[in-house]
Amino acid sequence: MENLLRTHFDFEKVTIKKLNGYSNANYMVIADEQRFIFKTYVFDEQMLEQVSAETEILLFLSETPNTLFPSPKAFAEGSFVKKLPVGGEHLICRMLSYLDGEFLGNVVPSESLFTSFGRFLAEMNVKLKAVKNATLKSRELAWDLNQFHLNKPYISAIEDPHDRNIVRYFFQAYDQRVVPVLPELRKCIIHNDANEWNILVKDDRVSGVIDFGDMVYSSLINEVAIAITYGCYDKDNPLEWSRAILKGYHEIVALEEKELDVLYYLIAARLCTSVCQSAHARKQDPSNEYASVSEKSAWKMLRKWLSIGPIQAVNCFYSAAGLSLPEVDSVDEIKERRHQSVSPILSISYSEAIYMKQAAFQYMYDGYGNAFLDSYNNIPHVGHCHPQVVEAGQRQIATLNTNTRYLYDQLAEYAEQLLSKFPSPLNKVFFVNSGSAASDLAMRLARTHTQKDQVMVMEHGYHGNTQTSIDISDYKFSNPKGQGQKEHVIKTPLPNAYNGKYRGEHAGSAYGKDAVDQIAHAEDTIAAFVSEPIVGCGGQVPLAAGYLKEVYPAIRKQGGVCISDEVQTGFGRLGDYFWGFEAHNVVPDIVILGKPIANGHPMGAVVCTEEVAASFGHGVEFFSSFGGNPVSCEIAKSVLHVIEEESLQQHAKSVGDFYISELRSLQKKFPCIGDVRGSGLFIGVEIVKPGSFETDQKIAHQLKNELRRNFILISTDGPDDSVLKMKPPLCFNKENVKEVIDKLESILEKQKS
Ligand code: PMP
């Protein structure tokens, strides 16, 4: 190599040192007391064209004497790029001037450095705007954010399934938000890789940029997106750091609103490109460590990016550029508008209502840029806007949406998949569009099967909003404003082992014996006994262990059926079990399903035994216009798939156990926490007057509202509305638990003082 350089450049004295390169080999050359970078690439026609284009641009940039960009140095015979035989192969070779300075990656940055970073790039872009180059214009490059889709095939190389889905989420967001505006974005040749190892710093200012190998004709804003990505991806507060870069850039090149509107998604796209490329490179060559240098930071920022959300980011970008934010109506205005046409009987959570705009996984974003950690909403079971669920719905609604009077594959496919999750006696399913409709249908099935009318219901139980469901929901009919208990309804006490009539280890069988007594004294045969395994509206109260083991046989013995309402507890939420009834070691005759079944798409189902279905089958036709339609079935299939793929039941178990143990540690410090109960990610925290069982609704409400002010969503429930309810999307993680616990602890501390 030294000989080659001496020959081709007329150097007298040459020493060389090999440097790291992503896909090519670079050498530091010291020749005649000057430093250069010698770059070599394995020959192919396309690469030659690319390297020549890059050289042309660098020559253009070096026209004015400067030290900002590497300058090509000519070979002895005058050319700047040459094909040379080296070590038995043909390499494309060229020599560039060496730029002095410290890498941005090696310095502790300041705000002024980041502002100069932005300014530097904008000044470079102004120069580049004047250049045209056909090769760069037609370049196909996975690192070009305008060609983000080229990375899609590499998603599958990402090992962790949840991580894969985070990347899929940002791909969908890019398709939805960026693709439609791409034609409107300003374009020019951009450097396209202003990462911390390509940016040089001197005296707290950016002094130069190297490695123009990723240059491409692309959207101008991509230059900014890439700079922000690498400038900020290892920072705890990336958004704050992005401000300085943007400010500096905007001083030189005024950014347009439509560019800032997509910047959040472009930064995410760059991070996703990085993790896709790293995963792909690792799969190709597990020993290539260089390929994953930025991977850890990229994942850190992707997760952070989700917790920040697009609205907060856009607000920050606008303010950094000194632009005024788009007008958003106040919460009061939005509320007023709603109440002009929608009855206030539809309640709104919190004393300070939240105006929701977007959501992703375990985060929800309001219209003003606040991001909320969602520890409450169990309907988006696998995560808000989960990309696989979204994709399933979009694909099927664009293909076929019809009803069960035609044959299509999705109905049987989903029915089979769903039933495979149940013990074998439960082998028939009916589809409807809500938990309420499922409860209603469950009652029809029970009554048709038994030809009886009486129902035994659980104290504080809730099963839905239809007349039939309300009739079996003590939570509604016993409300002071409710309709009261109907004659055919028998209410049985909640087997609450914490502060009920029986407590401790044997509470379940004691409560069970009382219920059996009640059954024995019923005036007529009871058609059905219906209960949730953990009574949500009762305050997340698990039926005391052993209770259902007493009740189910007694109901059956007198000719009734047993119904488990799994609307809240099903689909792996409880961690140890896929269905709540399994925790009680019983098998119901009928199961009611809803909420999580389709991650928020309106769907419900009733699963029952062959015998129950057969009795119903002798009656009038059952038809639901929307129940079991192919779109719902595809969405529900995707939910089961994600639960499996992301091991969400096991995840609910480990995160839920952690959540409960952290809450129990808080309980030791704060006597207002009377009880911590539940299973997996279905948790209740009973707030009491210290040292007693007396509930404390006031404190419970304060905690809920204070958490809301701290951007954490939970709720309260129970007969006295004194139980904190936590039932987050199952992608909720231990970091999220720590955040809730820390905030809760500081609120409780403040309350003490
Ligand atoms: N059963 C239970 C246990 C529920 O919690 C609910 C809803 N909160 C329902 C049934 C009714 O479901 P939906 O609101 O989908 O009609």
Tab-separated table of N, CA and C and ligand atoms in Angstrom, residues 378-379 433-439 461-466 469 532 534 536-537 565-569 592-595 603 725 727, ligand 1:
chain	number	residue	atom	x	y	z
A	378	ASN	N	-57.310	-1.056	29.554
A	378	ASN	CA	-57.066	-2.462	29.227
A	378	ASN	C	-57.650	-2.871	27.879
A	379	ILE	N	-58.454	-1.990	27.269
A	379	ILE	CA	-59.046	-2.371	25.977
A	379	ILE	C	-57.954	-2.477	24.901
A	433	ASN	N	-70.799	-7.499	19.019
A	433	ASN	CA	-69.962	-6.301	18.880
A	433	ASN	C	-69.631	-5.565	20.167
A	434	SER	N	-69.955	-6.152	21.286
A	434	SER	CA	-69.565	-5.513	22.551
A	434	SER	C	-69.675	-6.536	23.666
A	435	GLY	N	-69.100	-6.172	24.805
A	435	GLY	CA	-69.247	-7.010	25.979
A	435	GLY	C	-70.703	-7.072	26.409
A	436	SER	N	-71.404	-5.944	26.281
A	436	SER	CA	-72.824	-5.900	26.667
A	436	SER	C	-73.645	-6.856	25.820
A	437	ALA	N	-73.419	-6.809	24.512
A	437	ALA	CA	-74.160	-7.704	23.616
A	437	ALA	C	-73.814	-9.155	23.933
A	438	ALA	N	-72.571	-9.388	24.351
A	438	ALA	CA	-72.173	-10.752	24.713
A	438	ALA	C	-72.887	-11.197	25.991
A	439	SER	N	-72.976	-10.289	26.975
A	439	SER	CA	-73.689	-10.627	28.223
A	439	SER	C	-75.151	-10.928	27.922
A	461	GLY	N	-71.332	-6.542	40.764
A	461	GLY	CA	-70.942	-6.986	39.419
A	461	GLY	C	-71.425	-6.017	38.342
A	462	TYR	N	-70.710	-6.019	37.214
A	462	TYR	CA	-71.142	-5.220	36.051
A	462	TYR	C	-70.938	-6.048	34.788
A	463	HIS	N	-71.982	-6.051	33.950
A	463	HIS	CA	-71.896	-6.878	32.742
A	463	HIS	C	-72.330	-6.168	31.481
A	464	GLY	N	-72.689	-4.874	31.560
A	464	GLY	CA	-72.974	-4.194	30.302
A	464	GLY	C	-74.139	-3.227	30.346
A	465	ASN	N	-74.401	-2.632	29.195
A	465	ASN	CA	-75.365	-1.520	29.143
A	465	ASN	C	-76.704	-1.854	28.485
A	466	THR	N	-76.905	-3.083	28.034
A	466	THR	CA	-78.240	-3.415	27.502
A	466	THR	C	-79.176	-3.642	28.692
A	469	SER	N	-78.333	-6.804	30.428
A	469	SER	CA	-77.046	-6.744	31.158
A	469	SER	C	-77.180	-5.892	32.411
A	532	GLU	N	-67.685	-12.227	37.428
A	532	GLU	CA	-66.302	-12.089	36.948
A	532	GLU	C	-65.399	-12.815	37.938
A	534	ILE	N	-62.402	-11.740	38.896
A	534	ILE	CA	-61.979	-10.632	39.763
A	534	ILE	C	-62.986	-9.525	39.474
A	536	GLY	N	-64.243	-6.271	38.867
A	536	GLY	CA	-63.632	-4.980	38.551
A	536	GLY	C	-64.352	-3.820	39.208
A	537	CYS	N	-65.649	-3.688	38.927
A	537	CYS	CA	-66.395	-2.551	39.475
A	537	CYS	C	-66.562	-2.669	40.984
A	565	ASP	N	-67.703	-13.996	33.299
A	565	ASP	CA	-67.525	-12.783	32.504
A	565	ASP	C	-66.033	-12.460	32.489
A	566	GLU	N	-65.415	-12.697	31.346
A	566	GLU	CA	-63.960	-12.510	31.204
A	566	GLU	C	-63.633	-11.254	30.401
A	567	VAL	N	-64.610	-10.344	30.322
A	567	VAL	CA	-64.408	-9.120	29.551
A	567	VAL	C	-63.161	-8.370	30.046
A	568	GLN	N	-62.984	-8.339	31.366
A	568	GLN	CA	-61.842	-7.614	31.929
A	568	GLN	C	-60.619	-8.512	32.107
A	569	THR	N	-60.877	-9.761	32.436
A	569	THR	CA	-59.787	-10.589	32.957
A	569	THR	C	-59.162	-11.522	31.923
A	592	ILE	N	-68.216	-14.920	28.697
A	592	ILE	CA	-68.490	-13.636	28.031
A	592	ILE	C	-67.152	-12.954	27.737
A	593	LEU	N	-66.980	-12.541	26.489
A	593	LEU	CA	-65.728	-11.878	26.092
A	593	LEU	C	-66.005	-10.525	25.452
A	594	GLY	N	-65.076	-9.608	25.607
A	594	GLY	CA	-65.233	-8.279	24.992
A	594	GLY	C	-63.922	-7.523	25.045
A	595	LYS	N	-64.030	-6.255	25.357
A	595	LYS	CA	-62.898	-5.298	25.438
A	595	LYS	C	-61.606	-5.706	24.712
A	603	MET	N	-65.931	-5.476	19.401
A	603	MET	CA	-66.178	-6.903	19.215
A	603	MET	C	-66.460	-7.546	20.564
A	725	LYS	N	-57.353	1.725	40.474
A	725	LYS	CA	-57.443	0.630	39.504
A	725	LYS	C	-56.314	0.761	38.510
A	727	LYS	N	-54.729	-1.257	35.203
A	727	LYS	CA	-54.876	-2.361	34.243
A	727	LYS	C	-54.389	-1.894	32.871
B	1	PMP	N1	-68.585	-7.075	31.426
B	1	PMP	C1	-67.656	-6.465	32.149
B	1	PMP	C2	-66.994	-7.182	33.278
B	1	PMP	C3	-67.283	-5.149	31.851
B	1	PMP	O1	-66.326	-4.544	32.570
B	1	PMP	C4	-67.918	-4.492	30.789
B	1	PMP	C5	-67.526	-3.066	30.385
B	1	PMP	N2	-66.943	-2.293	31.340
B	1	PMP	C6	-68.912	-5.170	30.062
B	1	PMP	C7	-69.209	-6.461	30.407
B	1	PMP	C8	-69.632	-4.498	28.939
B	1	PMP	O2	-68.813	-4.353	27.822
B	1	PMP	P1	-69.080	-3.208	26.731
B	1	PMP	O3	-68.852	-1.900	27.377
B	1	PMP	O4	-68.129	-3.559	25.633
B	1	PMP	O5	-70.479	-3.363	26.259
